[in-house]
GROMACS .gro file of C-alpha atoms in nm:
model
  158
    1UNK     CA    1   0.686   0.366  -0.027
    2UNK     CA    2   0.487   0.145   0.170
    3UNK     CA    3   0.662  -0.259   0.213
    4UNK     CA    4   0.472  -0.421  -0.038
    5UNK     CA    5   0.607  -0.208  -0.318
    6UNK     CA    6   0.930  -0.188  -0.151
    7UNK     CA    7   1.028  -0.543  -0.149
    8UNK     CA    8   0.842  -0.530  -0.555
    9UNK     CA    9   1.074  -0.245  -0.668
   10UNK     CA   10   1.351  -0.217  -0.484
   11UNK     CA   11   1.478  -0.551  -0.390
   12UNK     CA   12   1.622  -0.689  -0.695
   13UNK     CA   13   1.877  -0.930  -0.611
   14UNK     CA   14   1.899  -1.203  -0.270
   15UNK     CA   15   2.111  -0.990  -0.030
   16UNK     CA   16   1.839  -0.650  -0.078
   17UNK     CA   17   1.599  -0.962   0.009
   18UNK     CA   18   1.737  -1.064   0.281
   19UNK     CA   19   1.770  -0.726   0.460
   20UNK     CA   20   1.427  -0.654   0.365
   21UNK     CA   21   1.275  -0.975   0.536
   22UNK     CA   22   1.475  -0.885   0.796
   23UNK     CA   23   1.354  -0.560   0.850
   24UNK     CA   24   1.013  -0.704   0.830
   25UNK     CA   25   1.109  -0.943   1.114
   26UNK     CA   26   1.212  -0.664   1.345
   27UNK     CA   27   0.893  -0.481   1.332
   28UNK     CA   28   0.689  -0.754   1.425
   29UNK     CA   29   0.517  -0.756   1.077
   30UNK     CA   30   0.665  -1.110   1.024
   31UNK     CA   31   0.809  -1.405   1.221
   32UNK     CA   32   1.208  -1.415   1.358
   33UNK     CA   33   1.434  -1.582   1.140
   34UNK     CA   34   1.477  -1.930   1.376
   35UNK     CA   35   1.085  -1.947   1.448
   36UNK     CA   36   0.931  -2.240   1.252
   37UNK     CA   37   0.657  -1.950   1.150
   38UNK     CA   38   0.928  -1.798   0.968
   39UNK     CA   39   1.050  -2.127   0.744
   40UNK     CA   40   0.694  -2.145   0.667
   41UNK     CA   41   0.681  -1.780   0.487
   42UNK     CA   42   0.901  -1.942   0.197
   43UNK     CA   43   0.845  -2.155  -0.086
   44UNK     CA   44   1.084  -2.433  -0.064
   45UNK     CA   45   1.434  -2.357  -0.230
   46UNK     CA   46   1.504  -2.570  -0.521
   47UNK     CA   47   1.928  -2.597  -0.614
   48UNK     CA   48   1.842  -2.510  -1.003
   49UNK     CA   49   1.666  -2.202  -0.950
   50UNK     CA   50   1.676  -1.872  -0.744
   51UNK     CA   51   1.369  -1.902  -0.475
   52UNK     CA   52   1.580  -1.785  -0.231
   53UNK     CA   53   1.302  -1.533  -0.023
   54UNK     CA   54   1.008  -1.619  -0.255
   55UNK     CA   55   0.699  -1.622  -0.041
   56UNK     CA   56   0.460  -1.912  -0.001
   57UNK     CA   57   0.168  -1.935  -0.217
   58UNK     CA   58  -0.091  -2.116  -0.389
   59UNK     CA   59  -0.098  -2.155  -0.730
   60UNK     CA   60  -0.476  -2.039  -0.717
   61UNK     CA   61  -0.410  -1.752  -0.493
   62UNK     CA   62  -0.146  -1.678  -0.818
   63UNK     CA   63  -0.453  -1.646  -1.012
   64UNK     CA   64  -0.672  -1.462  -0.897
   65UNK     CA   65  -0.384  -1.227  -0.846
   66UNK     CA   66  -0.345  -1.237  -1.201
   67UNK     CA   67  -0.721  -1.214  -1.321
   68UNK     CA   68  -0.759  -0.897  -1.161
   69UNK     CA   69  -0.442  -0.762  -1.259
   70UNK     CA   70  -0.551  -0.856  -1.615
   71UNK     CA   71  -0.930  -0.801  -1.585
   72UNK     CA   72  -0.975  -1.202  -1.706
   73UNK     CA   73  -1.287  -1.374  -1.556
   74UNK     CA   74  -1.145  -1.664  -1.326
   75UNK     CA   75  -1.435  -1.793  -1.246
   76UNK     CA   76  -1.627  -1.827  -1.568
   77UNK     CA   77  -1.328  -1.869  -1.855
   78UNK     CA   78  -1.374  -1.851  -2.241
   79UNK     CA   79  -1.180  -2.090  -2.388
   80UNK     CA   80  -1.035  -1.919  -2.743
   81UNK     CA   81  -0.790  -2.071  -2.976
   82UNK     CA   82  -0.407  -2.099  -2.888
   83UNK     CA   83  -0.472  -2.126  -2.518
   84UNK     CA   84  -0.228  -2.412  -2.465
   85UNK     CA   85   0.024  -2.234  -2.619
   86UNK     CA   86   0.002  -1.954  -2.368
   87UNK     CA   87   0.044  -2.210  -2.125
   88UNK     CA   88   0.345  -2.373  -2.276
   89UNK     CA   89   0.462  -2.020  -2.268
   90UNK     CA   90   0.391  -1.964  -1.931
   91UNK     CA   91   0.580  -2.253  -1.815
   92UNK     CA   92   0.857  -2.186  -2.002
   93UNK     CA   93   0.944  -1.872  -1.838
   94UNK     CA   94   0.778  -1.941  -1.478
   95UNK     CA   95   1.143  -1.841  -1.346
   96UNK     CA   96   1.150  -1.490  -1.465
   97UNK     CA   97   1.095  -1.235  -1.249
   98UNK     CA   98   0.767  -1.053  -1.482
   99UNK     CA   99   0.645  -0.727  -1.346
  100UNK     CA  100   0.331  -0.969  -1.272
  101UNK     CA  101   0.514  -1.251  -1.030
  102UNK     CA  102   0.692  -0.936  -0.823
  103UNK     CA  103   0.314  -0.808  -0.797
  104UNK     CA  104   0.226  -1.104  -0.660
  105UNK     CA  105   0.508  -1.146  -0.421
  106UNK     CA  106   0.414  -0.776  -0.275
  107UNK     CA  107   0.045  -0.913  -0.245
  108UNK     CA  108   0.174  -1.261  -0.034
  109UNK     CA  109   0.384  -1.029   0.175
  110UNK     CA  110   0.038  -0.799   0.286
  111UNK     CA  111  -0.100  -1.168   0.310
  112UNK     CA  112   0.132  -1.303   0.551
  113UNK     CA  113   0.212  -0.982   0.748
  114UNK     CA  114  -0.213  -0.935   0.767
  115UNK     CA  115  -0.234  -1.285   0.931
  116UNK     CA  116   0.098  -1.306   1.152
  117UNK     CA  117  -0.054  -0.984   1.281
  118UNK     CA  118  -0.413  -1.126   1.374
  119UNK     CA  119  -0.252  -1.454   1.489
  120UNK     CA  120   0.026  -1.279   1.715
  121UNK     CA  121  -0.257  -1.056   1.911
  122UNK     CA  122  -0.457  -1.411   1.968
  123UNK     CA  123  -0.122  -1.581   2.089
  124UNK     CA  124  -0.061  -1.247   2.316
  125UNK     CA  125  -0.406  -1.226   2.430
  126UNK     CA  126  -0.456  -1.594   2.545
  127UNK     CA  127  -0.074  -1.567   2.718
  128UNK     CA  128  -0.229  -1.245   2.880
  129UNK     CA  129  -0.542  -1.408   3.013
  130UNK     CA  130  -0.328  -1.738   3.125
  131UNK     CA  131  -0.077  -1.523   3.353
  132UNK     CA  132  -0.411  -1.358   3.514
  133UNK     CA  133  -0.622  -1.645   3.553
  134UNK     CA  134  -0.277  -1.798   3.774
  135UNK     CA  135  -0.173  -1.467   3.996
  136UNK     CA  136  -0.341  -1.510   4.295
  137UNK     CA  137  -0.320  -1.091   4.306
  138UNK     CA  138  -0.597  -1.071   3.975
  139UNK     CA  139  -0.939  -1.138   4.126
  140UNK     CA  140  -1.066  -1.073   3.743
  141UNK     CA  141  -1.132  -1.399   3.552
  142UNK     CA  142  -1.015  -1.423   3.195
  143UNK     CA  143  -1.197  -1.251   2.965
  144UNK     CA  144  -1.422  -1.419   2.685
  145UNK     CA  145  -1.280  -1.097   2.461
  146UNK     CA  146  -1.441  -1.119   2.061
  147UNK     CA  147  -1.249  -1.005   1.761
  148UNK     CA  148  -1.367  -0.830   1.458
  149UNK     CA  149  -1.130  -0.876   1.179
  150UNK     CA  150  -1.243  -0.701   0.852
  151UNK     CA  151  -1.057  -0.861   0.573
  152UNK     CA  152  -1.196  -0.936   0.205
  153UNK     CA  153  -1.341  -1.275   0.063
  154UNK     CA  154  -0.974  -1.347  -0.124
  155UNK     CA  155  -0.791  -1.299   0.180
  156UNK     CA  156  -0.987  -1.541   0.363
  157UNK     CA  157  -1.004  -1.802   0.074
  158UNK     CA  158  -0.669  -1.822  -0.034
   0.00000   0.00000   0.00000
């Protein structure tokens, strides 16, 4: 299985969590526990409930996730009868684990690992081009290198 469906299927409980991430860590997909970058990944932990290694995200990023899970229309809604009370119910349970929210942690951890990727090179690159541009042994001077990252429009936006 690749990550993203590992950390959706098999890691049920904190301590499976908790290995995973740090797995994750060791392969350079994510940040080091200690790093801020790392602190970052996580929503903040709240004493009544159990966000204990719940990625970051927006609640519109949530959404979309959702809409094309779902095949709803984000962008253009139809607003039918009973709506609130979906909502209602939607609140009411936002601390179950659904099939749905477990989805949509395995689609913030391709998120973050996509991006602490990209900005890891950068960082690496720039270090790179600062230790030439200093050794008096490199007669090259840093190079004005271009990226091309190929990512889609909902990566980008949210």
């Amino acid at each position: 299985r690749n990550h993203a469906a590992r950390l959706n299927k098999e890691c049920p409980d904190i301590d499976s969590k908790r290995v995973f991430f740090e797995e994750m860590s060791e392969r350079g997909y994510l940040p080091k526990q200690g790093k801020g970058m790392y602190d970052a990944l996580f929503a903040e932990e709240d004493e009544s409930s159990n966000n204990t290694y719940k990625l970051r995200g927006t609640r519109e990023h949530q959404l979309l996730i959702e809409s094309l899970m779902n095949g709803n229309d984000l962008y253009s809604p139809v607003e039918e009868e009973g709506e609130e009370d979906v909502a209602d119910d939607a609140e009411q349970h936002e601390e179950e684990e659904s099939p749905l929210k477990r989805l949509y942690q395995a689609q913030l951890l391709k998120d973050h690992a996509m991006g602490y990727r990209i900005a890891s090179l950068l960082m690496e690159h720039h270090q790179q081009n600062k230790i030439n541009s200093h050794s008096s042994s490199s007669s090259q001077p840093p190079t004005d290198d271009r990226y091309l990252i190929i990512a889609g429009f909902g990566h980008l936006k949210h």
